[in-house]
Short mmCIF file of C-alpha atoms and ligand atoms in Angstrom, two decimals:
data_model
loop_
_atom_site.label_atom_id
_atom_site.label_comp_id
_atom_site.label_asym_id
_atom_site.label_seq_id
_atom_site.Cartn_x
_atom_site.Cartn_y
_atom_site.Cartn_z
CA MET E 1 62.06 -143.65 -117.43
CA LEU E 2 64.15 -141.21 -115.46
CA ALA E 3 66.79 -143.49 -114.08
CA PHE E 4 68.94 -141.06 -112.17
CA ARG E 5 70.22 -140.39 -108.70
CA LEU E 6 70.26 -137.01 -107.10
CA GLU E 7 73.62 -135.28 -107.75
CA PRO E 8 75.83 -134.71 -104.69
CA ASP E 9 75.02 -131.76 -102.45
CA ASP E 10 76.12 -128.50 -104.09
CA GLY E 11 74.71 -126.28 -101.36
CA GLN E 12 71.36 -125.80 -103.11
CA PRO E 13 68.08 -126.94 -101.48
CA VAL E 14 67.24 -130.54 -102.46
CA TYR E 15 64.14 -129.57 -104.44
CA VAL E 16 66.24 -127.13 -106.54
CA ARG E 17 68.77 -129.88 -107.32
CA LEU E 18 65.98 -132.23 -108.32
CA TYR E 19 64.32 -129.51 -110.44
CA ALA E 20 67.68 -128.78 -112.19
CA GLN E 21 68.18 -132.43 -113.06
CA LEU E 22 64.66 -132.84 -114.37
CA ARG E 23 65.00 -129.65 -116.41
CA GLU E 24 68.29 -130.92 -117.86
CA ALA E 25 66.59 -134.24 -118.78
CA ILE E 26 63.81 -132.30 -120.53
CA LEU E 27 66.15 -129.93 -122.39
CA THR E 28 68.42 -132.69 -123.64
CA GLY E 29 65.45 -134.81 -124.77
CA ARG E 30 65.97 -137.66 -122.31
CA ALA E 31 62.49 -136.85 -121.10
CA ALA E 32 60.73 -136.30 -124.42
CA ALA E 33 57.83 -133.94 -125.03
CA GLY E 34 54.58 -135.42 -123.77
CA THR E 35 56.27 -137.90 -121.42
CA ARG E 36 54.56 -138.32 -118.12
CA LEU E 37 56.86 -137.66 -115.17
CA PRO E 38 56.81 -140.30 -112.41
CA ALA E 39 54.14 -139.80 -109.80
CA SER E 40 55.55 -137.65 -107.03
CA ARG E 41 55.01 -140.38 -104.45
CA VAL E 42 56.89 -142.92 -106.60
CA LEU E 43 59.84 -140.66 -107.34
CA ALA E 44 60.05 -139.59 -103.69
CA ALA E 45 60.26 -143.21 -102.57
CA GLU E 46 62.81 -144.05 -105.25
CA LEU E 47 65.13 -141.18 -104.31
CA GLY E 48 64.52 -141.34 -100.57
CA LEU E 49 63.05 -137.84 -100.49
CA SER E 50 59.93 -136.40 -98.97
CA ARG E 51 56.98 -136.13 -101.31
CA ASN E 52 56.81 -132.36 -100.65
CA THR E 53 60.32 -132.02 -102.09
CA VAL E 54 59.30 -133.71 -105.34
CA VAL E 55 56.08 -131.68 -105.51
CA ALA E 56 58.10 -128.47 -105.06
CA ALA E 57 60.42 -129.45 -107.93
CA TYR E 58 57.43 -130.31 -110.17
CA THR E 59 55.70 -127.07 -109.26
CA ARG E 60 58.76 -125.09 -110.33
CA LEU E 61 58.93 -127.01 -113.63
CA THR E 62 55.29 -126.32 -114.35
CA ASP E 63 55.57 -122.68 -113.23
CA GLU E 64 58.40 -122.17 -115.70
CA GLY E 65 56.66 -123.99 -118.57
CA TYR E 66 58.85 -127.11 -118.81
CA ALA E 67 55.96 -129.34 -117.79
CA HIS E 68 52.26 -129.05 -117.17
CA ALA E 69 49.89 -130.76 -114.78
CA ARG E 70 46.82 -132.43 -116.28
CA GLY E 71 44.46 -132.19 -113.36
CA GLY E 72 44.87 -135.30 -111.25
CA ALA E 73 46.27 -137.27 -114.22
CA GLY E 74 49.92 -136.45 -113.60
CA VAL E 75 52.64 -134.07 -114.75
CA TYR E 76 53.76 -134.15 -118.42
CA VAL E 77 56.76 -132.74 -120.22
CA ALA E 78 55.64 -129.73 -122.24
CA SER E 79 55.56 -130.10 -126.02
CA VAL E 80 56.80 -126.53 -126.56
CA LEU E 81 59.65 -125.65 -124.28
CA PRO E 82 60.21 -122.13 -122.95
CA GLU E 83 63.51 -121.96 -124.78
CA ASN E 84 63.15 -121.91 -128.54
CA ALA E 85 64.57 -124.70 -130.69
CA ALA E 86 67.86 -122.89 -131.27
CA PHE E 87 68.41 -122.44 -127.57
CA ALA E 88 67.55 -126.08 -126.87
CA ALA E 89 70.17 -127.13 -129.40
CA LEU E 90 72.75 -125.06 -127.51
CA ALA E 91 71.75 -126.38 -124.14
CA SER E 92 74.48 -128.96 -124.03
CA PRO E 93 77.44 -127.65 -122.01
CA ASP E 94 79.78 -128.61 -124.89
CA ALA E 95 77.95 -126.35 -127.29
CA LEU E 96 78.09 -123.51 -124.78
CA GLU E 97 81.84 -123.78 -124.50
CA THR E 98 82.56 -123.91 -128.22
CA MET E 99 80.07 -121.25 -129.29
CA PRO E 100 82.01 -118.16 -130.51
CA PRO E 101 80.77 -114.84 -129.11
CA VAL E 102 78.97 -112.60 -131.58
CA LEU E 103 80.32 -109.10 -131.08
CA SER E 104 79.79 -105.60 -132.35
CA ALA E 105 82.68 -103.90 -134.14
CA ARG E 106 83.31 -101.97 -130.91
CA GLY E 107 83.18 -105.18 -128.90
CA ARG E 108 85.77 -106.79 -131.17
CA GLN E 109 88.08 -103.81 -130.65
CA LEU E 110 87.62 -103.87 -126.90
CA ALA E 111 88.25 -107.61 -126.72
CA ALA E 112 91.41 -107.32 -128.79
CA MET E 113 92.92 -104.49 -126.76
CA GLY E 114 92.45 -105.47 -123.13
CA LEU E 115 94.97 -103.98 -120.70
CA GLU E 116 97.05 -106.05 -118.31
CA GLY E 117 96.08 -106.26 -114.68
CA GLY E 118 96.28 -108.45 -111.66
CA SER E 119 100.03 -108.31 -111.08
CA ALA E 120 100.42 -110.04 -107.72
CA CYS E 121 103.19 -108.88 -105.39
CA PRO E 122 105.04 -106.38 -107.57
CA VAL E 123 107.53 -108.18 -109.77
CA PRO E 124 110.68 -106.22 -110.60
CA PHE E 125 110.48 -104.01 -112.72
CA VAL E 126 106.76 -103.66 -113.23
CA ALA E 127 105.99 -100.27 -114.74
CA ASP E 128 103.16 -97.82 -114.05
CA VAL E 129 102.51 -98.72 -110.43
CA PRO E 130 103.49 -96.88 -107.25
CA ALA E 131 105.05 -98.34 -104.09
CA PHE E 132 102.66 -100.67 -102.28
CA ASP E 133 105.07 -101.47 -99.45
CA VAL E 134 105.11 -97.97 -97.93
CA PHE E 135 101.52 -96.90 -98.49
CA PRO E 136 100.00 -95.61 -95.20
CA LEU E 137 97.36 -98.32 -95.15
CA GLU E 138 96.62 -98.01 -91.41
CA SER E 139 95.77 -94.32 -91.73
CA TRP E 140 93.62 -95.02 -94.77
CA ILE E 141 91.75 -97.78 -92.93
CA ARG E 142 91.13 -95.47 -89.97
CA LEU E 143 89.78 -92.72 -92.23
CA MET E 144 87.66 -95.21 -94.17
CA ALA E 145 86.19 -96.59 -90.92
CA ARG E 146 85.48 -93.06 -89.76
CA SER E 147 83.77 -92.28 -93.09
CA TRP E 148 81.46 -95.24 -92.56
CA ARG E 149 80.77 -94.31 -88.93
CA GLN E 150 79.80 -90.78 -89.92
CA VAL E 151 77.70 -91.85 -92.86
CA GLN E 152 74.34 -90.09 -93.23
CA PRO E 153 71.27 -91.75 -94.78
CA ASP E 154 71.48 -89.42 -97.78
CA MET E 155 74.91 -90.89 -98.56
CA LEU E 156 73.58 -94.40 -99.10
CA GLY E 157 71.69 -93.87 -102.34
CA TYR E 158 72.88 -92.68 -105.74
CA ALA E 159 75.30 -89.81 -105.41
CA SER E 160 76.11 -86.94 -107.75
CA ALA E 161 77.50 -88.15 -111.10
CA ALA E 162 80.20 -85.48 -111.09
CA GLY E 163 81.47 -86.67 -107.71
CA HIS E 164 81.36 -85.63 -104.05
CA ALA E 165 81.10 -81.83 -104.11
CA PRO E 166 83.41 -81.08 -101.12
CA LEU E 167 86.09 -83.38 -102.62
CA ARG E 168 85.83 -81.68 -106.02
CA GLU E 169 86.31 -78.35 -104.25
CA VAL E 170 89.46 -79.52 -102.43
CA ILE E 171 90.87 -81.13 -105.59
CA ALA E 172 90.28 -77.94 -107.58
CA GLN E 173 92.05 -75.96 -104.85
CA ASN E 174 94.96 -78.41 -104.96
CA LEU E 175 95.20 -78.31 -108.77
CA ARG E 176 95.12 -74.51 -108.75
CA ALA E 177 97.95 -74.43 -106.22
CA THR E 178 100.18 -77.15 -107.68
CA ARG E 179 99.37 -77.13 -111.42
CA PHE E 180 98.02 -73.54 -111.81
CA LEU E 181 94.84 -75.02 -113.24
CA ARG E 182 92.00 -72.65 -114.09
CA ALA E 183 89.26 -74.65 -112.41
CA ALA E 184 86.55 -74.30 -109.79
CA GLY E 185 85.21 -77.28 -107.87
CA SER E 186 82.22 -77.34 -110.20
CA ASP E 187 84.54 -77.95 -113.17
CA VAL E 188 86.03 -81.13 -111.67
CA ILE E 189 84.46 -84.49 -112.50
CA MET E 190 85.46 -87.50 -110.43
CA THR E 191 86.05 -90.60 -112.54
CA SER E 192 87.32 -94.07 -111.80
CA GLY E 193 90.77 -93.24 -113.17
CA SER E 194 92.26 -91.92 -116.40
CA GLN E 195 91.17 -94.98 -118.32
CA GLN E 196 87.56 -94.10 -117.68
CA SER E 197 88.22 -90.42 -118.39
CA LEU E 198 89.66 -91.44 -121.77
CA ASP E 199 86.71 -93.70 -122.53
CA LEU E 200 84.35 -90.89 -121.62
CA LEU E 201 86.24 -88.39 -123.78
CA ALA E 202 86.27 -90.79 -126.72
CA ARG E 203 82.56 -91.52 -126.47
CA VAL E 204 81.43 -87.95 -125.98
CA LEU E 205 83.77 -86.16 -128.40
CA LEU E 206 84.53 -88.58 -131.24
CA ASP E 207 82.47 -89.92 -134.06
CA PRO E 208 83.71 -93.06 -135.84
CA GLY E 209 86.43 -92.29 -138.36
CA GLU E 210 87.47 -88.95 -136.82
CA SER E 211 91.18 -88.55 -136.34
CA VAL E 212 93.14 -88.34 -133.12
CA TRP E 213 96.79 -87.41 -132.85
CA VAL E 214 98.55 -89.69 -130.36
CA GLU E 215 102.13 -89.45 -129.21
CA GLU E 216 104.55 -91.86 -130.89
CA PRO E 217 105.72 -93.68 -128.81
CA GLY E 218 102.80 -93.49 -126.40
CA TYR E 219 100.60 -95.06 -123.76
CA ALA E 220 98.72 -98.23 -124.76
CA GLY E 221 95.67 -97.35 -122.65
CA VAL E 222 95.13 -94.22 -124.70
CA ARG E 223 95.39 -96.00 -128.02
CA SER E 224 92.94 -98.69 -126.87
CA ALA E 225 90.34 -96.19 -125.69
CA PHE E 226 90.39 -94.18 -128.92
CA ILE E 227 90.55 -97.17 -131.27
CA ALA E 228 87.65 -98.78 -129.44
CA ALA E 229 85.63 -95.63 -130.12
CA GLY E 230 86.26 -96.08 -133.84
CA ALA E 231 88.73 -93.20 -134.11
CA ARG E 232 91.46 -93.05 -136.74
CA LEU E 233 94.76 -92.78 -134.88
CA VAL E 234 97.54 -90.61 -136.27
CA PRO E 235 100.85 -91.35 -134.54
CA VAL E 236 102.84 -88.12 -134.18
CA PRO E 237 106.54 -88.39 -133.26
CA VAL E 238 107.88 -86.95 -130.03
CA ASP E 239 111.16 -85.02 -130.18
CA ALA E 240 113.24 -83.32 -127.47
CA GLU E 241 110.52 -80.66 -126.99
CA GLY E 242 107.56 -83.03 -126.92
CA LEU E 243 104.96 -83.89 -129.58
CA SER E 244 106.04 -82.46 -132.95
CA VAL E 245 103.21 -80.19 -134.05
CA GLU E 246 104.93 -79.60 -137.36
CA GLU E 247 105.10 -83.31 -138.16
CA GLY E 248 101.55 -83.80 -136.92
CA ARG E 249 100.29 -81.07 -139.22
CA ARG E 250 102.05 -82.76 -142.13
CA ARG E 251 100.41 -86.12 -141.34
CA ASP E 252 96.93 -84.81 -140.57
CA PRO E 253 96.16 -81.09 -140.76
CA SER E 254 92.75 -81.19 -139.08
CA PRO E 255 92.55 -83.65 -136.18
CA ARG E 256 89.46 -83.69 -134.02
CA LEU E 257 91.50 -84.47 -130.88
CA ILE E 258 95.15 -84.25 -129.83
CA PHE E 259 96.39 -86.36 -126.91
CA VAL E 260 99.52 -85.26 -125.02
CA THR E 261 101.42 -85.90 -121.78
CA PRO E 262 103.20 -82.53 -121.59
CA SER E 263 104.61 -82.61 -118.06
CA HIS E 264 106.35 -85.99 -118.53
CA GLN E 265 105.87 -87.65 -121.89
CA TYR E 266 104.91 -91.31 -121.60
CA PRO E 267 107.14 -93.25 -122.02
CA LEU E 268 110.12 -91.14 -123.14
CA GLY E 269 110.00 -88.72 -120.19
CA VAL E 270 110.38 -85.51 -122.22
CA THR E 271 108.85 -82.32 -120.77
CA MET E 272 107.07 -80.32 -123.47
CA SER E 273 108.84 -77.00 -123.93
CA MET E 274 107.01 -73.71 -123.47
CA ALA E 275 107.46 -72.85 -127.15
CA ARG E 276 105.91 -76.19 -128.17
CA ARG E 277 102.97 -75.66 -125.80
CA VAL E 278 102.24 -72.30 -127.39
CA GLU E 279 102.55 -73.81 -130.87
CA LEU E 280 100.24 -76.70 -129.94
CA LEU E 281 97.51 -74.48 -128.48
CA ALA E 282 97.71 -72.06 -131.43
CA PHE E 283 97.44 -74.97 -133.88
CA ALA E 284 94.50 -76.49 -131.99
CA GLN E 285 92.69 -73.18 -132.06
CA SER E 286 93.41 -72.62 -135.75
CA CYS E 287 91.96 -75.97 -136.83
CA GLY E 288 89.28 -76.36 -134.16
CA ALA E 289 90.91 -79.41 -132.51
CA LEU E 290 90.41 -80.31 -128.86
CA VAL E 291 93.41 -81.20 -126.68
CA VAL E 292 93.59 -83.88 -123.98
CA GLU E 293 96.31 -83.26 -121.39
CA ASP E 294 97.13 -86.41 -119.38
CA ASP E 295 98.96 -85.24 -116.25
CA TYR E 296 99.45 -88.75 -114.90
CA ASP E 297 102.57 -88.44 -112.73
CA SER E 298 103.44 -84.76 -112.34
CA GLU E 299 103.59 -85.16 -108.53
CA PHE E 300 106.90 -86.95 -108.88
CA ARG E 301 109.52 -84.42 -109.86
CA TYR E 302 112.87 -84.76 -108.12
CA ALA E 303 114.75 -81.70 -109.37
CA GLY E 304 113.77 -78.36 -110.85
CA THR E 305 110.17 -77.23 -111.03
CA THR E 306 107.29 -78.68 -113.00
CA LEU E 307 105.90 -76.38 -115.66
CA PRO E 308 102.28 -75.36 -115.01
CA ALA E 309 99.68 -77.53 -116.70
CA LEU E 310 98.95 -76.84 -120.36
CA GLN E 311 95.34 -76.26 -119.29
CA SER E 312 96.47 -73.16 -117.36
CA MET E 313 97.50 -71.53 -120.67
CA ASP E 314 94.27 -72.37 -122.50
CA ARG E 315 92.23 -69.26 -123.28
CA ALA E 316 90.03 -70.88 -125.91
CA GLY E 317 88.31 -73.61 -123.85
CA ARG E 318 89.95 -76.46 -125.76
CA VAL E 319 91.99 -78.38 -123.17
CA PHE E 320 90.61 -81.34 -121.22
CA TYR E 321 92.78 -82.05 -118.18
CA LEU E 322 93.17 -85.62 -116.82
CA GLY E 323 94.55 -86.46 -113.40
CA THR E 324 94.75 -89.77 -111.57
CA PHE E 325 95.30 -91.03 -108.05
CA SER E 326 96.73 -94.29 -109.42
CA LYS E 327 100.31 -93.07 -109.06
CA SER E 328 99.96 -90.62 -106.18
CA LEU E 329 97.99 -93.16 -104.07
CA LEU E 330 97.12 -96.61 -105.45
CA PRO E 331 95.64 -97.88 -108.74
CA THR E 332 93.18 -100.06 -106.83
CA PHE E 333 91.23 -97.01 -105.56
CA ARG E 334 90.18 -96.29 -109.17
CA LEU E 335 89.93 -92.57 -108.64
CA GLY E 336 90.82 -89.91 -111.14
CA VAL E 337 89.69 -86.48 -112.25
CA LEU E 338 88.60 -85.04 -115.53
CA VAL E 339 88.48 -81.26 -115.86
CA PRO E 340 86.76 -80.36 -119.13
CA PRO E 341 86.51 -76.76 -120.34
CA PRO E 342 83.60 -75.10 -118.48
CA ALA E 343 81.24 -75.37 -121.48
CA TYR E 344 81.55 -79.17 -121.35
CA ALA E 345 81.21 -79.79 -117.59
CA ALA E 346 77.46 -80.48 -117.53
CA VAL E 347 77.66 -82.66 -120.67
CA PHE E 348 80.37 -84.83 -119.15
CA ALA E 349 78.61 -85.19 -115.80
CA SER E 350 75.51 -86.36 -117.64
CA ALA E 351 77.45 -88.82 -119.83
CA LYS E 352 79.24 -90.13 -116.76
CA SER E 353 75.93 -90.91 -115.08
CA VAL E 354 74.93 -93.12 -118.03
CA ILE E 355 78.17 -95.07 -117.97
CA ASP E 356 78.57 -95.92 -114.28
CA ARG E 357 76.70 -93.30 -112.25
CA HIS E 358 79.68 -92.32 -110.08
CA PRO E 359 82.71 -93.75 -108.26
CA PRO E 360 81.94 -95.25 -104.82
CA LEU E 361 81.09 -92.39 -102.49
CA LEU E 362 82.81 -93.64 -99.34
CA GLU E 363 86.17 -93.83 -101.12
CA GLN E 364 85.68 -90.23 -102.18
CA VAL E 365 84.82 -89.20 -98.63
CA THR E 366 87.93 -90.99 -97.36
CA LEU E 367 90.11 -89.28 -99.94
CA LEU E 368 88.64 -85.96 -98.88
CA SER E 369 89.68 -86.61 -95.24
CA PHE E 370 93.12 -87.75 -96.43
CA MET E 371 93.59 -84.49 -98.32
CA ARG E 372 92.07 -82.16 -95.72
CA SER E 373 94.19 -83.62 -92.92
CA GLY E 374 97.40 -82.88 -94.83
CA GLN E 375 98.22 -86.57 -95.19
CA PHE E 376 98.03 -86.49 -98.98
CA ALA E 377 100.62 -83.73 -99.29
CA ALA E 378 102.83 -85.47 -96.71
CA HIS E 379 102.51 -88.76 -98.59
CA ILE E 380 103.60 -87.15 -101.87
CA ARG E 381 106.63 -85.52 -100.17
CA ARG E 382 107.62 -88.86 -98.64
CA MET E 383 107.16 -90.77 -101.89
CA ARG E 384 109.33 -88.27 -103.74
CA ARG E 385 112.20 -89.09 -101.36
CA ILE E 386 111.59 -92.83 -101.62
CA TYR E 387 111.29 -92.86 -105.42
CA ARG E 388 114.39 -90.75 -105.86
CA GLU E 389 116.32 -93.25 -103.77
CA ARG E 390 114.91 -96.24 -105.70
CA GLN E 391 115.75 -94.57 -108.99
CA THR E 392 119.32 -93.89 -107.87
CA VAL E 393 119.80 -97.49 -106.78
CA LEU E 394 118.46 -98.79 -110.09
CA VAL E 395 120.73 -96.58 -112.23
CA GLU E 396 123.79 -97.39 -110.09
CA GLU E 397 123.16 -101.13 -110.14
CA ILE E 398 122.43 -101.29 -113.88
CA THR E 399 125.57 -99.30 -114.62
CA ARG E 400 127.73 -101.33 -112.25
CA GLN E 401 126.42 -104.80 -113.03
CA MET E 402 125.48 -104.64 -116.69
CA GLY E 403 126.72 -101.33 -118.06
CA ASP E 404 128.20 -103.24 -121.00
CA ILE E 405 124.70 -104.18 -122.13
CA LEU E 406 122.44 -101.35 -121.03
CA HIS E 407 122.89 -97.61 -120.72
CA MET E 408 120.64 -95.86 -118.22
CA GLU E 409 120.50 -92.17 -117.23
CA PRO E 410 118.72 -90.84 -114.14
CA SER E 411 115.66 -88.67 -114.71
CA ASP E 412 114.29 -85.61 -112.90
CA ALA E 413 110.77 -87.00 -112.90
CA GLY E 414 108.48 -89.99 -113.06
CA VAL E 415 108.39 -93.56 -111.81
CA HIS E 416 110.06 -95.40 -114.67
CA LEU E 417 113.28 -95.18 -116.67
CA ILE E 418 114.25 -96.31 -120.12
CA GLY E 419 117.47 -98.27 -120.56
CA THR E 420 119.11 -98.13 -123.98
CA LEU E 421 120.41 -101.44 -125.28
CA LYS E 422 123.94 -101.38 -126.58
CA ASP E 423 125.24 -102.99 -129.76
CA GLY E 424 121.87 -102.98 -131.50
CA ARG E 425 120.26 -105.62 -129.29
CA ASP E 426 116.60 -106.24 -129.95
CA ASP E 427 114.38 -105.02 -127.09
CA GLN E 428 111.69 -107.68 -127.66
CA ALA E 429 114.17 -110.54 -127.42
CA PHE E 430 115.88 -108.94 -124.43
CA CYS E 431 112.60 -108.53 -122.51
CA ALA E 432 111.46 -112.06 -123.40
CA GLY E 433 114.76 -113.42 -122.04
CA ALA E 434 114.38 -111.34 -118.87
CA ARG E 435 110.86 -112.64 -118.36
CA ALA E 436 112.21 -116.17 -118.42
CA CYS E 437 114.27 -115.33 -115.33
CA GLY E 438 111.38 -113.67 -113.53
CA ILE E 439 112.11 -110.04 -114.45
CA LEU E 440 109.29 -108.03 -115.96
CA LEU E 441 110.52 -105.49 -118.51
CA ARG E 442 108.56 -103.73 -121.22
CA PRO E 443 110.11 -103.28 -124.67
CA LEU E 444 109.98 -99.65 -125.79
CA SER E 445 109.08 -100.86 -129.29
CA ASP E 446 105.68 -101.98 -127.90
CA ALA E 447 104.86 -98.33 -127.29
CA TYR E 448 104.91 -97.55 -131.02
CA LEU E 449 101.84 -97.73 -133.19
CA GLY E 450 103.96 -97.73 -136.35
CA PRO E 451 107.48 -99.09 -136.93
CA PRO E 452 109.56 -98.35 -133.82
CA ALA E 453 112.03 -95.50 -134.32
CA ARG E 454 113.91 -96.51 -131.19
CA GLN E 455 114.59 -99.62 -129.12
CA GLY E 456 114.81 -99.59 -125.36
CA VAL E 457 113.72 -101.23 -122.16
CA LEU E 458 111.24 -99.77 -119.68
CA PHE E 459 112.07 -100.28 -115.99
CA GLY E 460 109.48 -99.35 -113.36
CA PHE E 461 111.28 -98.68 -110.09
CA ALA E 462 108.64 -97.19 -107.77
CA ALA E 463 107.16 -100.47 -106.52
CA ILE E 464 110.46 -102.22 -105.80
CA PRO E 465 112.37 -101.65 -102.53
CA PRO E 466 116.14 -101.04 -102.92
CA ARG E 467 117.19 -104.51 -101.67
CA ARG E 468 114.98 -106.16 -104.27
CA ILE E 469 116.28 -103.83 -106.98
CA VAL E 470 119.85 -104.91 -106.23
CA ALA E 471 118.93 -108.59 -106.23
CA ALA E 472 116.86 -108.33 -109.40
CA VAL E 473 119.58 -106.51 -111.35
CA ARG E 474 122.06 -109.16 -110.17
CA ARG E 475 119.73 -111.87 -111.53
CA LEU E 476 119.22 -110.02 -114.81
CA ALA E 477 122.95 -109.35 -115.24
CA ALA E 478 123.87 -112.96 -114.52
CA TYR E 479 121.31 -114.13 -117.01
CA ALA E 480 122.33 -111.62 -119.66
CA HIS E 481 126.02 -112.43 -119.28
CA ASN E 482 125.65 -116.21 -119.21
CA SER E 483 122.78 -116.78 -121.59
CA ASP E 484 123.27 -118.49 -124.92
CA ASP E 485 120.77 -116.05 -126.36
CA GLY E 486 122.60 -113.64 -128.63
CA ALA E 487 120.15 -110.86 -127.81
CA LEU E 488 121.24 -110.90 -124.18
CA ARG E 489 124.95 -111.65 -124.34
CA PRO E 490 127.45 -108.80 -124.50
CA ALA E 491 128.53 -108.57 -128.12
CA ARG E 492 132.24 -108.11 -127.42
CA GLY E 493 132.78 -110.08 -124.19
CA GLY E 494 131.59 -107.30 -121.81
CA SER E 495 133.75 -105.92 -119.03
CA ALA E 496 131.14 -105.44 -116.30
CA GLY E 497 130.51 -109.01 -115.22
CA PRO E 498 127.93 -110.01 -112.63
CA ALA E 499 128.59 -108.86 -109.08
CA ALA E 500 129.99 -111.51 -106.78
C1 PLP S 1 100.18 -92.14 -119.50
C2 PLP S 1 99.32 -92.68 -118.42
N1 PLP S 1 98.14 -92.11 -118.18
C3 PLP S 1 97.34 -92.57 -117.19
C4 PLP S 1 97.68 -93.62 -116.40
C5 PLP S 1 96.82 -94.03 -115.24
O1 PLP S 1 95.69 -94.67 -115.59
P1 PLP S 1 94.53 -94.93 -114.51
O2 PLP S 1 94.18 -93.65 -113.84
O3 PLP S 1 93.41 -95.44 -115.36
O4 PLP S 1 95.00 -95.95 -113.55
C6 PLP S 1 98.87 -94.26 -116.64
C7 PLP S 1 99.21 -95.44 -115.84
O5 PLP S 1 100.16 -96.09 -116.04
C8 PLP S 1 99.72 -93.78 -117.66
O6 PLP S 1 100.90 -94.36 -117.88
#
């Protein structure tokens, strides 16, 4: 009746493999309801197994309801299986693979808007990541090992949802000193990065259908988080002073939330002027809107001084400040901070506990040591020098090797630059062509929610050492100058040919 051989060893105990095969035979109907299974002695002899092994498999089948023992009269396939009829119909692996997932409206949004990840060794010119090659990994490993050696029993259970209190204190101190933030340690909530802070903000502050002003162009992660929460996004153009409050007011006079990157607009790089900051806060207060300030890369300013955070000017308790260690350290640590207005601190800590409890404690303890020992500040100073050099090399090489195709200006801040395509070239086609020769570029038009007002190409330079920048630009220039693709070729037989 059950003509089968035991499947090859997959690391499971033999009785489990036998049980799985018998269960499969029952679920697919090969062993029909009411069928008597072979006597354990018979099956053991047939398969060359011990009788105990077969008995163990039968016992598991009967324990789980797939079969039942009739006293000494043998073991029979159950007439009603534990899985209902619908499940049994799906039990074939083919059905499992072709079955479409049934999702909530929120689930459909989340599935449609996943963010990229898993870039292996940084490909030139991947954006939004810091330098991996010069991160002080040895020091971090030493501090991490010390954190584990000094661990106390009370650090091994669930920790505080708002984060490790001494770390929150040091971060608040640091934000007061560098960003003039009005925050005590108790106002700081540790999150696993800005993406989680945004998700938390969207869930706690927005009801479906409420409107959110987002910068146009803007950061995809922000759009995804708010759309997934069911918000209605209102793209508000960015001009030379930052988000245009006037235009925003025209498009939607009473937003629930306004998202901005005032210190270094993503991706255009504009710093929001003081006049615009005052206008924005006054508008928010007048219509009761809340403001989210994403301060994602303010550590990296190469000339002049960074304006204090918008949050430092907030007297009405409306600004939620977001910081991240993804640029200042590494994205893989998944550590960020959310500083809500004081009235919201307890609410957010509570909501955070429901979502993921808290970020791993030992990483927080290690970060605390890294900051207290002065290594964090030293790392930022060093990275500023390194990034400035990488930026200079990129601008020089682009100008020298393909200035006929792309115009690129240096910037006082940030870890990416935007190149402007000459002669009306299409940024999507240009970036697709670059990808074909192993160069990762992001079209500026992707950063628009509506029709793009501007074309351009986003180059991340932080992760790429100077030698690789030179080689990559050479590859890109050679491709652009020799390609048959009209989007890449210089329109009028360019003068700056590829370097020898
Ligand atoms: C505008 C902006 N905000 C935040 C982040 C950082 O996100 P996270 O902290 O989730 O890594 C980035 C990363 O590229 C960004 O571009």
